[in-house]
PDB file of C-alpha atoms and ligand atoms in Angstrom:
ATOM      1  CA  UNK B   1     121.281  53.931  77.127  1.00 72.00           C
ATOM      2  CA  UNK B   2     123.224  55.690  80.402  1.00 82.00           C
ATOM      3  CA  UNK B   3     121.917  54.836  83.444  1.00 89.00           C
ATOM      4  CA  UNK B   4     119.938  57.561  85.516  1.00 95.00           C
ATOM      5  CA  UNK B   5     122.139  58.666  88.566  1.00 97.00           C
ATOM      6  CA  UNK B   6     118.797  58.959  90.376  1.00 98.00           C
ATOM      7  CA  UNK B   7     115.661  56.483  89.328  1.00 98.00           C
ATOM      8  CA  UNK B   8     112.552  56.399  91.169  1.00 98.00           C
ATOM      9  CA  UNK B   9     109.538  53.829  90.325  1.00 98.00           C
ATOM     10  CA  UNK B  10     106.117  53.541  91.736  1.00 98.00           C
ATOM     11  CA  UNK B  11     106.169  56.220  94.393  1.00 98.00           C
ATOM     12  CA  UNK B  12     103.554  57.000  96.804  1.00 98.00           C
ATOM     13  CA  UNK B  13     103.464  59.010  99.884  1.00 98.00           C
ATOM     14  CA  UNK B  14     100.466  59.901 101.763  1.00 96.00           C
ATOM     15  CA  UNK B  15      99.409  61.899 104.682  1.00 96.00           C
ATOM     16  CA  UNK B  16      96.860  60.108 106.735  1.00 94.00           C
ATOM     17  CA  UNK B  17      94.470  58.611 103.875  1.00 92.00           C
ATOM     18  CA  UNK B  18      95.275  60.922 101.418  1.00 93.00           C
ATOM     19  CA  UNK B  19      97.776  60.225  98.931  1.00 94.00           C
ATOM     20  CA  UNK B  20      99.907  63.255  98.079  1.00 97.00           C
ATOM     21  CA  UNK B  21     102.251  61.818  95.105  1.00 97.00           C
ATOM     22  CA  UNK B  22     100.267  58.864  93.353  1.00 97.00           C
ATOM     23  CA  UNK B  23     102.864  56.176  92.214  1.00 97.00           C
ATOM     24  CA  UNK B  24     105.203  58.208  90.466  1.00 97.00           C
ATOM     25  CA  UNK B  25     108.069  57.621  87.683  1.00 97.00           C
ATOM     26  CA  UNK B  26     110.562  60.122  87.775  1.00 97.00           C
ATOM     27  CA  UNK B  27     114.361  60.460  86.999  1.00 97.00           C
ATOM     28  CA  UNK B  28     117.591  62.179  86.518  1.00 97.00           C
ATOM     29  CA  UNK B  29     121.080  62.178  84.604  1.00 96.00           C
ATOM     30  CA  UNK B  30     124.339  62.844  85.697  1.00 95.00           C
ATOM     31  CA  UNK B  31     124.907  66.520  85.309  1.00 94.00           C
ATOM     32  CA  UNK B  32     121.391  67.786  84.677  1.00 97.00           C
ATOM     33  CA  UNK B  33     119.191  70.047  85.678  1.00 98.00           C
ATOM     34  CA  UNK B  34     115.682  68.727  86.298  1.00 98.00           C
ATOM     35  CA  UNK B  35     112.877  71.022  86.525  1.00 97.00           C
ATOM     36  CA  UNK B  36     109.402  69.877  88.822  1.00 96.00           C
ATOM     37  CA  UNK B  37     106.991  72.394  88.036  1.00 94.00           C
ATOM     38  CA  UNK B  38     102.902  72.503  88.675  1.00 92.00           C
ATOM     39  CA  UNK B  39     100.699  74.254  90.928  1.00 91.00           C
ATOM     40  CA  UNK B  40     100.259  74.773  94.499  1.00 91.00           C
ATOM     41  CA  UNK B  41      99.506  71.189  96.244  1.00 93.00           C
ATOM     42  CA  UNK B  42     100.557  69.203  93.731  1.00 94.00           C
ATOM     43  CA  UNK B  43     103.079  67.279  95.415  1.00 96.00           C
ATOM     44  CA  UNK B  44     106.435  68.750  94.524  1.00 96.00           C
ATOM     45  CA  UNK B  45     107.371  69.180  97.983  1.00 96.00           C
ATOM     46  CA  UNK B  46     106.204  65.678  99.034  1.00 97.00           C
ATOM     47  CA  UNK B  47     108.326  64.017  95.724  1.00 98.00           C
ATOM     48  CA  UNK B  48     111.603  66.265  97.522  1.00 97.00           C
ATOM     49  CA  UNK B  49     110.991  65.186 100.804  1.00 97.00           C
ATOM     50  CA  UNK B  50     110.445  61.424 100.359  1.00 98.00           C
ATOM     51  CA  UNK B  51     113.952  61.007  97.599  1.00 97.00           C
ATOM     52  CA  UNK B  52     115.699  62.692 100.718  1.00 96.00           C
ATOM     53  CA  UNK B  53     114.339  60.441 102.970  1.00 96.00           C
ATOM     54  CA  UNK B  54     112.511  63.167 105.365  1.00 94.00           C
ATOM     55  CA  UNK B  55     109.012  61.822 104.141  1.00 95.00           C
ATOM     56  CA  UNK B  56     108.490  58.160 104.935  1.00 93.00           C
ATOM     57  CA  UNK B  57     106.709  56.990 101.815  1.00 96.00           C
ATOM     58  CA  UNK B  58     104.293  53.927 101.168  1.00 96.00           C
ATOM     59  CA  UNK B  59     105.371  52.377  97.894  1.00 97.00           C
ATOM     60  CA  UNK B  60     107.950  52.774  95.231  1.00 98.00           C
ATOM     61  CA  UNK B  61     111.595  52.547  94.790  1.00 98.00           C
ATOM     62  CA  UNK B  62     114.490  55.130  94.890  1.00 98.00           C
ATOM     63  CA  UNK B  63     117.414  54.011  93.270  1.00 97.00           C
ATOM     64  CA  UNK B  64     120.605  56.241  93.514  1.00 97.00           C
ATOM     65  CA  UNK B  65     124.054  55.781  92.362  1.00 95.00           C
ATOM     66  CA  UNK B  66     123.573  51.951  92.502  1.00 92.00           C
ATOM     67  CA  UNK B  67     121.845  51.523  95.394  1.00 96.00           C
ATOM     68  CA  UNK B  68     118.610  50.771  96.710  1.00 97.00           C
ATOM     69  CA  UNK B  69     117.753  53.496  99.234  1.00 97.00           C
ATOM     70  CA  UNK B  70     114.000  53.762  99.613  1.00 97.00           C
ATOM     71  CA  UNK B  71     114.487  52.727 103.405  1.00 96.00           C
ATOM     72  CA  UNK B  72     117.284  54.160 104.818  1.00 97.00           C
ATOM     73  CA  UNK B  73     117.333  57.204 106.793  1.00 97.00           C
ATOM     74  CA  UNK B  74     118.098  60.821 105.783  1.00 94.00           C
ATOM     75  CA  UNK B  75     121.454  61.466 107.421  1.00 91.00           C
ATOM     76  CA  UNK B  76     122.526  57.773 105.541  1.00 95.00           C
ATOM     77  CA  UNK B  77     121.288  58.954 102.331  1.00 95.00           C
ATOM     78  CA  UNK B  78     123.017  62.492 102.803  1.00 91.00           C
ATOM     79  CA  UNK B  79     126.194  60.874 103.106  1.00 90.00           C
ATOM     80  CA  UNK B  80     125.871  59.381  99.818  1.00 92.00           C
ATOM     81  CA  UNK B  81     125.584  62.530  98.107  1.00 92.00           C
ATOM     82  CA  UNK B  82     121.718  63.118  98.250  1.00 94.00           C
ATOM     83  CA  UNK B  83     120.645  66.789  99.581  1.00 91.00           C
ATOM     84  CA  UNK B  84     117.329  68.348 100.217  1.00 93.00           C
ATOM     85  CA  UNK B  85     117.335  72.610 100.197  1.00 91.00           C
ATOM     86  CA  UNK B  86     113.918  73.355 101.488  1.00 88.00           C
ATOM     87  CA  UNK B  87     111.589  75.897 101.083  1.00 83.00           C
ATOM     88  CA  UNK B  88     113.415  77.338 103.966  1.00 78.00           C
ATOM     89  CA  UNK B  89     115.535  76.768 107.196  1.00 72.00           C
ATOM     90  CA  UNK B  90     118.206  74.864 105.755  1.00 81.00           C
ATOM     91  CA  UNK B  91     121.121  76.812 107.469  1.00 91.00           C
ATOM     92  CA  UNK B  92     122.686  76.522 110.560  1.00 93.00           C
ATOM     93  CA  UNK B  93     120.958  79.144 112.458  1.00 93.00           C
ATOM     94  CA  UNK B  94     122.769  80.338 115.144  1.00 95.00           C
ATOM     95  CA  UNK B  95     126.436  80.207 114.076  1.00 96.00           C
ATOM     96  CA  UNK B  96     127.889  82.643 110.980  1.00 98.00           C
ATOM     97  CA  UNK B  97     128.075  82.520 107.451  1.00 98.00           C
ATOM     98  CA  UNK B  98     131.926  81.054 107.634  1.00 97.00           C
ATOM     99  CA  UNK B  99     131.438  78.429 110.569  1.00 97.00           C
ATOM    100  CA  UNK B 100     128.063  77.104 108.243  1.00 96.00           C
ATOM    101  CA  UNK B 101     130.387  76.285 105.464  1.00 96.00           C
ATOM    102  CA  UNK B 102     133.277  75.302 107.668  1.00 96.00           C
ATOM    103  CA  UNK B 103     130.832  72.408 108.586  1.00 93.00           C
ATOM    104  CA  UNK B 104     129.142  71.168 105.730  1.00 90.00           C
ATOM    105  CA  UNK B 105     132.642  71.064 103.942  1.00 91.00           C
ATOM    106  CA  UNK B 106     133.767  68.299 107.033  1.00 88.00           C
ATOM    107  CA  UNK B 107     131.948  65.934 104.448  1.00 80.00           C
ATOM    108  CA  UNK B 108     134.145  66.475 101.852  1.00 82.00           C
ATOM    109  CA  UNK B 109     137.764  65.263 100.599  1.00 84.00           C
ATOM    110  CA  UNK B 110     140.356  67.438 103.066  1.00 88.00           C
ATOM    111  CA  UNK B 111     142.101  67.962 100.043  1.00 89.00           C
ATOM    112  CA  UNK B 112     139.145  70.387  98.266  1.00 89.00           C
ATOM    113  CA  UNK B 113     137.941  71.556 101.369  1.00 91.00           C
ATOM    114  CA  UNK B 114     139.382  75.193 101.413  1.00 93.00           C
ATOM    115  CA  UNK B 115     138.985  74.947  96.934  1.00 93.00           C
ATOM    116  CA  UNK B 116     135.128  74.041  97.736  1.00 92.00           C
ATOM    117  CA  UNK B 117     134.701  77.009  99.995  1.00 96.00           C
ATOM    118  CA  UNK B 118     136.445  79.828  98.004  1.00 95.00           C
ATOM    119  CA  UNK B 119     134.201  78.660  95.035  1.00 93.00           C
ATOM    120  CA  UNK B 120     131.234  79.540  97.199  1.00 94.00           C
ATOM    121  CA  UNK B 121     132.319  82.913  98.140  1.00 96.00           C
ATOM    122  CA  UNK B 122     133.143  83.320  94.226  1.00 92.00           C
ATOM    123  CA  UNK B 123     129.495  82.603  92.906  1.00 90.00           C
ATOM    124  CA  UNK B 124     127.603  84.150  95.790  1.00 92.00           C
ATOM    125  CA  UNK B 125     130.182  87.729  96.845  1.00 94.00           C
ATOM    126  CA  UNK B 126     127.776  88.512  98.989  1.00 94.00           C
ATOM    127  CA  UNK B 127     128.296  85.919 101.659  1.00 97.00           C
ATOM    128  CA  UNK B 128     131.876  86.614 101.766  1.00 97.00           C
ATOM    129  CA  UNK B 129     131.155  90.085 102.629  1.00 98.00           C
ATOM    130  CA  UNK B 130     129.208  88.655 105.445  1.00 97.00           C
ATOM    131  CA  UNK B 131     131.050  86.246 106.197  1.00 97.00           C
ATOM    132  CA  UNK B 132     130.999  87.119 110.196  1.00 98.00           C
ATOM    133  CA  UNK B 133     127.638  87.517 110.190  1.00 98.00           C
ATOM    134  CA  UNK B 134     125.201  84.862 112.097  1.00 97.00           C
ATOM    135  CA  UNK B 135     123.060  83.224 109.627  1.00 97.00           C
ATOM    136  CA  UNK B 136     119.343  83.509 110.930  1.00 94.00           C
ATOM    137  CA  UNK B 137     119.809  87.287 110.513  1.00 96.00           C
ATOM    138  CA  UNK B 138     120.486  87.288 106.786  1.00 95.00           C
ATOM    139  CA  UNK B 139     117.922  88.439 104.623  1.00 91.00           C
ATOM    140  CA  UNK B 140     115.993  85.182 103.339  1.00 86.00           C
ATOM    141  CA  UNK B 141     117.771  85.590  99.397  1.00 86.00           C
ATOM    142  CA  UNK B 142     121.107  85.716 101.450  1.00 91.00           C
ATOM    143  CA  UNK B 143     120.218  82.579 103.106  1.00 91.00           C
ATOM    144  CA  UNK B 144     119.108  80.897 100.130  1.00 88.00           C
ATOM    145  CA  UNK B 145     122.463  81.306  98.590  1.00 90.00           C
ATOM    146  CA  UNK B 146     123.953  80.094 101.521  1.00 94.00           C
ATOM    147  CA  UNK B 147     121.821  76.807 101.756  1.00 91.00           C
ATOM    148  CA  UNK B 148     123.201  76.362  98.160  1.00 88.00           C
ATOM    149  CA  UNK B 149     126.681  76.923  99.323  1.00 91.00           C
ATOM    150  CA  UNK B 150     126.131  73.877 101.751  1.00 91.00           C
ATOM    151  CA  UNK B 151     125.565  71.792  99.161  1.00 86.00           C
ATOM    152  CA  UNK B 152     127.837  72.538  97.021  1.00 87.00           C
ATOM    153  CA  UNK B 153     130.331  72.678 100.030  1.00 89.00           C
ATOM    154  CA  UNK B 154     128.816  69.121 101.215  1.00 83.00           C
ATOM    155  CA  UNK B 155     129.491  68.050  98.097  1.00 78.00           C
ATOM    156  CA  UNK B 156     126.161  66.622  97.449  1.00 89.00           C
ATOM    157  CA  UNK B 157     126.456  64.411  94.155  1.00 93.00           C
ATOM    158  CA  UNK B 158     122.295  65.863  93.727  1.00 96.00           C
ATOM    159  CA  UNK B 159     121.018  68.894  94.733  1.00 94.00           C
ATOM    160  CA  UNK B 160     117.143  68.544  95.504  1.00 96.00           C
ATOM    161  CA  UNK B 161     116.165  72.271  96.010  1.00 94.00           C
ATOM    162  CA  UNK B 162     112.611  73.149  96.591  1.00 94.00           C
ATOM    163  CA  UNK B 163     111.445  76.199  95.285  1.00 92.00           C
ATOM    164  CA  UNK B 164     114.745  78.135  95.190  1.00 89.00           C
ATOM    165  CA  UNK B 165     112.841  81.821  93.818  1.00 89.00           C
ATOM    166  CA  UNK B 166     110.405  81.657  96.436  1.00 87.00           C
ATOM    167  CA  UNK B 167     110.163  85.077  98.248  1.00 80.00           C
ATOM    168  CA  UNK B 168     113.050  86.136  95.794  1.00 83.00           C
ATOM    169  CA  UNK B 169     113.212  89.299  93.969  1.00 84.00           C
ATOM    170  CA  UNK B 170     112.887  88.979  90.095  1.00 89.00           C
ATOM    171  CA  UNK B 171     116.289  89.978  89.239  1.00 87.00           C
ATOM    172  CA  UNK B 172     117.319  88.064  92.224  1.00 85.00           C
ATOM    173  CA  UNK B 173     115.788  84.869  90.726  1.00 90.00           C
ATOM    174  CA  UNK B 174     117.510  85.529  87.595  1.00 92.00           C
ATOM    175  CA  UNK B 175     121.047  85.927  89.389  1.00 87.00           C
ATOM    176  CA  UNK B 176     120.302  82.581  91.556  1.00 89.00           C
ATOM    177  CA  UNK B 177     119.356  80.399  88.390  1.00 94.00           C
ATOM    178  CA  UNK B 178     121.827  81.643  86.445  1.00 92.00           C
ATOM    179  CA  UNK B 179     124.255  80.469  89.239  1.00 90.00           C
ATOM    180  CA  UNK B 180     122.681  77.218  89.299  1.00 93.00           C
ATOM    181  CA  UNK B 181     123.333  76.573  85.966  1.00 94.00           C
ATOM    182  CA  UNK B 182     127.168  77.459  86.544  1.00 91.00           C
ATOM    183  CA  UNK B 183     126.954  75.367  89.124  1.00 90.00           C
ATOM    184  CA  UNK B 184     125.757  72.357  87.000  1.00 92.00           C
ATOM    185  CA  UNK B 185     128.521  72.994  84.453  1.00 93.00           C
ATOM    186  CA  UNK B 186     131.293  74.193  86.637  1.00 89.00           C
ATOM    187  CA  UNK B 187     131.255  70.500  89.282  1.00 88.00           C
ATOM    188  CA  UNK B 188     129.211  68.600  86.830  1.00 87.00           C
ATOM    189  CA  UNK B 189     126.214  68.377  89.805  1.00 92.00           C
ATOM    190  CA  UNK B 190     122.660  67.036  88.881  1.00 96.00           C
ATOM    191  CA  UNK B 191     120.179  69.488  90.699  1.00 97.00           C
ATOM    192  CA  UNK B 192     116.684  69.090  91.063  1.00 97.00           C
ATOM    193  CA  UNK B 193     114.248  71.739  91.607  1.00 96.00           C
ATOM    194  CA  UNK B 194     110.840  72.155  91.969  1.00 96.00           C
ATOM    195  CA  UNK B 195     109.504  75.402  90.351  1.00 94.00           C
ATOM    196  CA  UNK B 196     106.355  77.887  89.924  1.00 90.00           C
ATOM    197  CA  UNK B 197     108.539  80.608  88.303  1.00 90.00           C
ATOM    198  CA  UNK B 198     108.081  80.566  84.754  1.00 88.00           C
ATOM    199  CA  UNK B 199     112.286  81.221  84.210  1.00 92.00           C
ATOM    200  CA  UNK B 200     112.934  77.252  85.304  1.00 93.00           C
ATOM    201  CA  UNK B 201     112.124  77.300  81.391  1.00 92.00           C
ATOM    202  CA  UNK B 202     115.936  79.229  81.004  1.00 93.00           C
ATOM    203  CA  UNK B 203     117.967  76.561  82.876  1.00 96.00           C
ATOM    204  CA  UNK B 204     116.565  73.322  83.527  1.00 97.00           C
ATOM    205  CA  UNK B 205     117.476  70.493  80.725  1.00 97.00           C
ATOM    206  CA  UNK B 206     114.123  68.849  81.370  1.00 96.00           C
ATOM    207  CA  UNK B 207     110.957  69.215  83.003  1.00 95.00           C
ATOM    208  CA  UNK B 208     108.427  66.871  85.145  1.00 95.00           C
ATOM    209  CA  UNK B 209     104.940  68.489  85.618  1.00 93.00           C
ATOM    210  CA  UNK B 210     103.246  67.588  88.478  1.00 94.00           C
ATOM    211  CA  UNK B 211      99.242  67.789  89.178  1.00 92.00           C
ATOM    212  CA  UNK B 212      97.375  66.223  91.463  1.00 93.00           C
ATOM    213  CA  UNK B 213     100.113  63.781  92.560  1.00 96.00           C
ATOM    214  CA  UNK B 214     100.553  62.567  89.284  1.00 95.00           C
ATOM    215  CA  UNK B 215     103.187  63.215  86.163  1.00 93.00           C
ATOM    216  CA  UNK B 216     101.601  64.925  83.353  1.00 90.00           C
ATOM    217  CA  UNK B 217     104.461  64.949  81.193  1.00 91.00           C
ATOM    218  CA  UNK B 218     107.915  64.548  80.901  1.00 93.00           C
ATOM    219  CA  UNK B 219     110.036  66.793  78.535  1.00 93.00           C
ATOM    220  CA  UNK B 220     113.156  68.087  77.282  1.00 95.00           C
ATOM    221  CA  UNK B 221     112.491  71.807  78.095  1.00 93.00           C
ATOM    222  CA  UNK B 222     113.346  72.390  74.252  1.00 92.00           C
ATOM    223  CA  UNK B 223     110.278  70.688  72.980  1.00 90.00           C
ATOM    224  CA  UNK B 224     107.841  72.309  75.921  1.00 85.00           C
ATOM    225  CA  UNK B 225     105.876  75.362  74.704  1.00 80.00           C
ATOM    226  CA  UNK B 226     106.436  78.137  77.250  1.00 77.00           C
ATOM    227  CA  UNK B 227     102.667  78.419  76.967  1.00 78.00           C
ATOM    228  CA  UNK B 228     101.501  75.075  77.967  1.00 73.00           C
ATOM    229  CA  UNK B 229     104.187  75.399  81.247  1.00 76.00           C
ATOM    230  CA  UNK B 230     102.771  78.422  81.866  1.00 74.00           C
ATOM    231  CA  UNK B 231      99.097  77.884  81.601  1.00 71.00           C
ATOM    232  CA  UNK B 232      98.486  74.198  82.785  1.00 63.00           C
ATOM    233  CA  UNK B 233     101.204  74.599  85.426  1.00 63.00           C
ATOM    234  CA  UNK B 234     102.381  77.840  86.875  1.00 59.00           C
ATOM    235  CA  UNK B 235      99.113  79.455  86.776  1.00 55.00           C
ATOM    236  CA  UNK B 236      99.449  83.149  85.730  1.00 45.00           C
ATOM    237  CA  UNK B 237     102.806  83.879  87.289  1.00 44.00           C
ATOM    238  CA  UNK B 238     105.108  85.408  84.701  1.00 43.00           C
TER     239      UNK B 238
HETATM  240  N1  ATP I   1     101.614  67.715 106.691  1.00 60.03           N
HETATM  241  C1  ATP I   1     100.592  67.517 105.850  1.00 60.03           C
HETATM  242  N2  ATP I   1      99.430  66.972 106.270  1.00 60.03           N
HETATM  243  C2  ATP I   1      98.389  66.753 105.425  1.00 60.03           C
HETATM  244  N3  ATP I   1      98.433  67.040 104.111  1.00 60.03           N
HETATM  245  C3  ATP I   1      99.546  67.589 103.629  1.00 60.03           C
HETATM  246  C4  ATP I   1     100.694  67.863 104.463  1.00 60.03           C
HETATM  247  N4  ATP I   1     101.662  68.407 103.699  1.00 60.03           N
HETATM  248  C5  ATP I   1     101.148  68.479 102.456  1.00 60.03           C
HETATM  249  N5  ATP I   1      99.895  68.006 102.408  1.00 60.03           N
HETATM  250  C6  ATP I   1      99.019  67.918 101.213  1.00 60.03           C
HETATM  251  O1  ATP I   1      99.677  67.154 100.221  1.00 60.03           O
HETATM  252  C7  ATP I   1      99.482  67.728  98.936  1.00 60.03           C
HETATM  253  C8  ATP I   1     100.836  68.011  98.294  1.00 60.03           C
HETATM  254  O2  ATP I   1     101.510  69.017  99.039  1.00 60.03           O
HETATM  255  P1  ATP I   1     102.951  69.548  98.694  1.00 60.03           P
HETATM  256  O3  ATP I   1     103.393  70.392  99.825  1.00 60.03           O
HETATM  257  O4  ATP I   1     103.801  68.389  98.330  1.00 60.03           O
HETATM  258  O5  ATP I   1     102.646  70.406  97.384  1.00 60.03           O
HETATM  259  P2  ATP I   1     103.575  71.423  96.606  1.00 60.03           P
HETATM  260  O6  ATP I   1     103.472  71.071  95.163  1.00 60.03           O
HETATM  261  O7  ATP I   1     104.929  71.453  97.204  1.00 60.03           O
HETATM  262  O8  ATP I   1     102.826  72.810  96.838  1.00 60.03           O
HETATM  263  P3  ATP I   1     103.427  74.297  97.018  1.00 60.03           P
HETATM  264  O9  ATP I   1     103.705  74.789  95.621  1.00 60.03           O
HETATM  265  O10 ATP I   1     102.282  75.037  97.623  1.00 60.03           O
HETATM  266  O11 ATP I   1     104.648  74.235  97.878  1.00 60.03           O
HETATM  267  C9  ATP I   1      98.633  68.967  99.150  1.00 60.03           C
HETATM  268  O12 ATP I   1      97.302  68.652  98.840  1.00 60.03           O
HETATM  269  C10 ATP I   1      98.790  69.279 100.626  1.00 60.03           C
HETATM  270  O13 ATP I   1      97.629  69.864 101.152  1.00 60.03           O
HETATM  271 MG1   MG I   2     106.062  72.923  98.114  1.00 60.03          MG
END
């Protein structure tokens, strides 16, 4: 059997006294798309946060591309190829669209640097267009897709996004996940998402649902019934 890129055993990661994920198995293949779905508070955030190392956790393991990294801190991790997109603020604020990427693409090969970038402004047109403009006055879809682009730019070997259609517009979500999928087989990526909207169904390979802190199951999306996703997990969103 092929080894997981990313393999996590026993996690647990409380605030205070309470325990938010509950030691938790999870993992995920080379070029995949991994889908974390369940309701509000169940810990999907948390599971992000402690993988990228901005949640200090209390048990577990986190093994990634051969190493042990449960302990070491984000920015180490990072450089490794591991990358958080959260819910939001994951741009550089202050500085535009072009001088974002310019940045994130400093941790890539020289050689792909300028390839990386143009691929960006070829799945998301939008940002070229704006490509002058500073990022924290971007509409929040715009700087969604350009928190993406700084992955893909970072060349992040995973992509751990959190709830990428949050605040999205349906067809918006549609155009975004459709992209991520591209993504996945255009640079042969592994992203990780965590999900309430009911279209993770169309791209992810597999899905993890998450209640309570715990895994309830563990499927190939093709053997999930879009029923029980939609009523154990993403409540009555459709
Ligand atoms: N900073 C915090 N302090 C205390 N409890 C917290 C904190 N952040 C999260 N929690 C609790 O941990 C649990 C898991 O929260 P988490 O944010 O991981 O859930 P989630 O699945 O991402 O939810 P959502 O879909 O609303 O984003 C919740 O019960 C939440 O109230
Ligand atoms: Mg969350």
């Amino acid at each position: 059997m092929i080894e997981p890129i990313l393999k996590i055993t026993g996690l647990t990661a409380c605030y205070g006294k309470i325990s938010a994920i509950k030691a938790i198995n999870f993992y995920a293949h080379d070029n995949e798309i991994v889908g974390i779905v369940g309701p509000n508070g169940a810990g999907k955030t948390t599971l992000l946060e402690s993988i990228a190392g901005s949640m200090r956790i209390k048990n577990g393991r986190i093994f990634f591309l051969g190493r042990h990294i449960e302990k070491w801190p984000v920015l180490k991790r990072r450089q490794l190829g591991l990358m958080l997109v959260p819910q939001e603020g994951n741009v550089f604020p202050m500085m535009s669209v072009k001088k974002n990427l310019e940045i994130s693409v400093i941790l890539s090969n020289r050689a792909e640097r300028k390839g990386l970038i143009d691929y960006v402004y070829e799945l998301f047109p939008i940002l070229w267009e704006r490509r002058k403009q500073i990022a924290n006055t971007l509409s929040g879809g715009q700087q969604k897709m350009l928190a993406v682009g700084l992955g893909i730019t970072s060349n992040a070997r995973v992509m751990l996004i959190d709830e990428p259609s949050i605040g999205l517009a349906p067809k918006l979500v549609t155009r975004l996940f459709e992209t991520l999928k591209k993504i996945k087989e255009d640079t042969k990526k592994t992203i990780v998402l965590s999900e309430q909207n009911i279209k993770i169904l169309n791209i992810a390979d597999r899905l993890f649902g998450l209640e309570a802190g715990k895994i309830r199951f563990d499927e190939k999306t093709k053997n999930l019934s879009r029923d029980i996703v939609k009523d154990l997990y993403l409540g009555s969103i459709s």
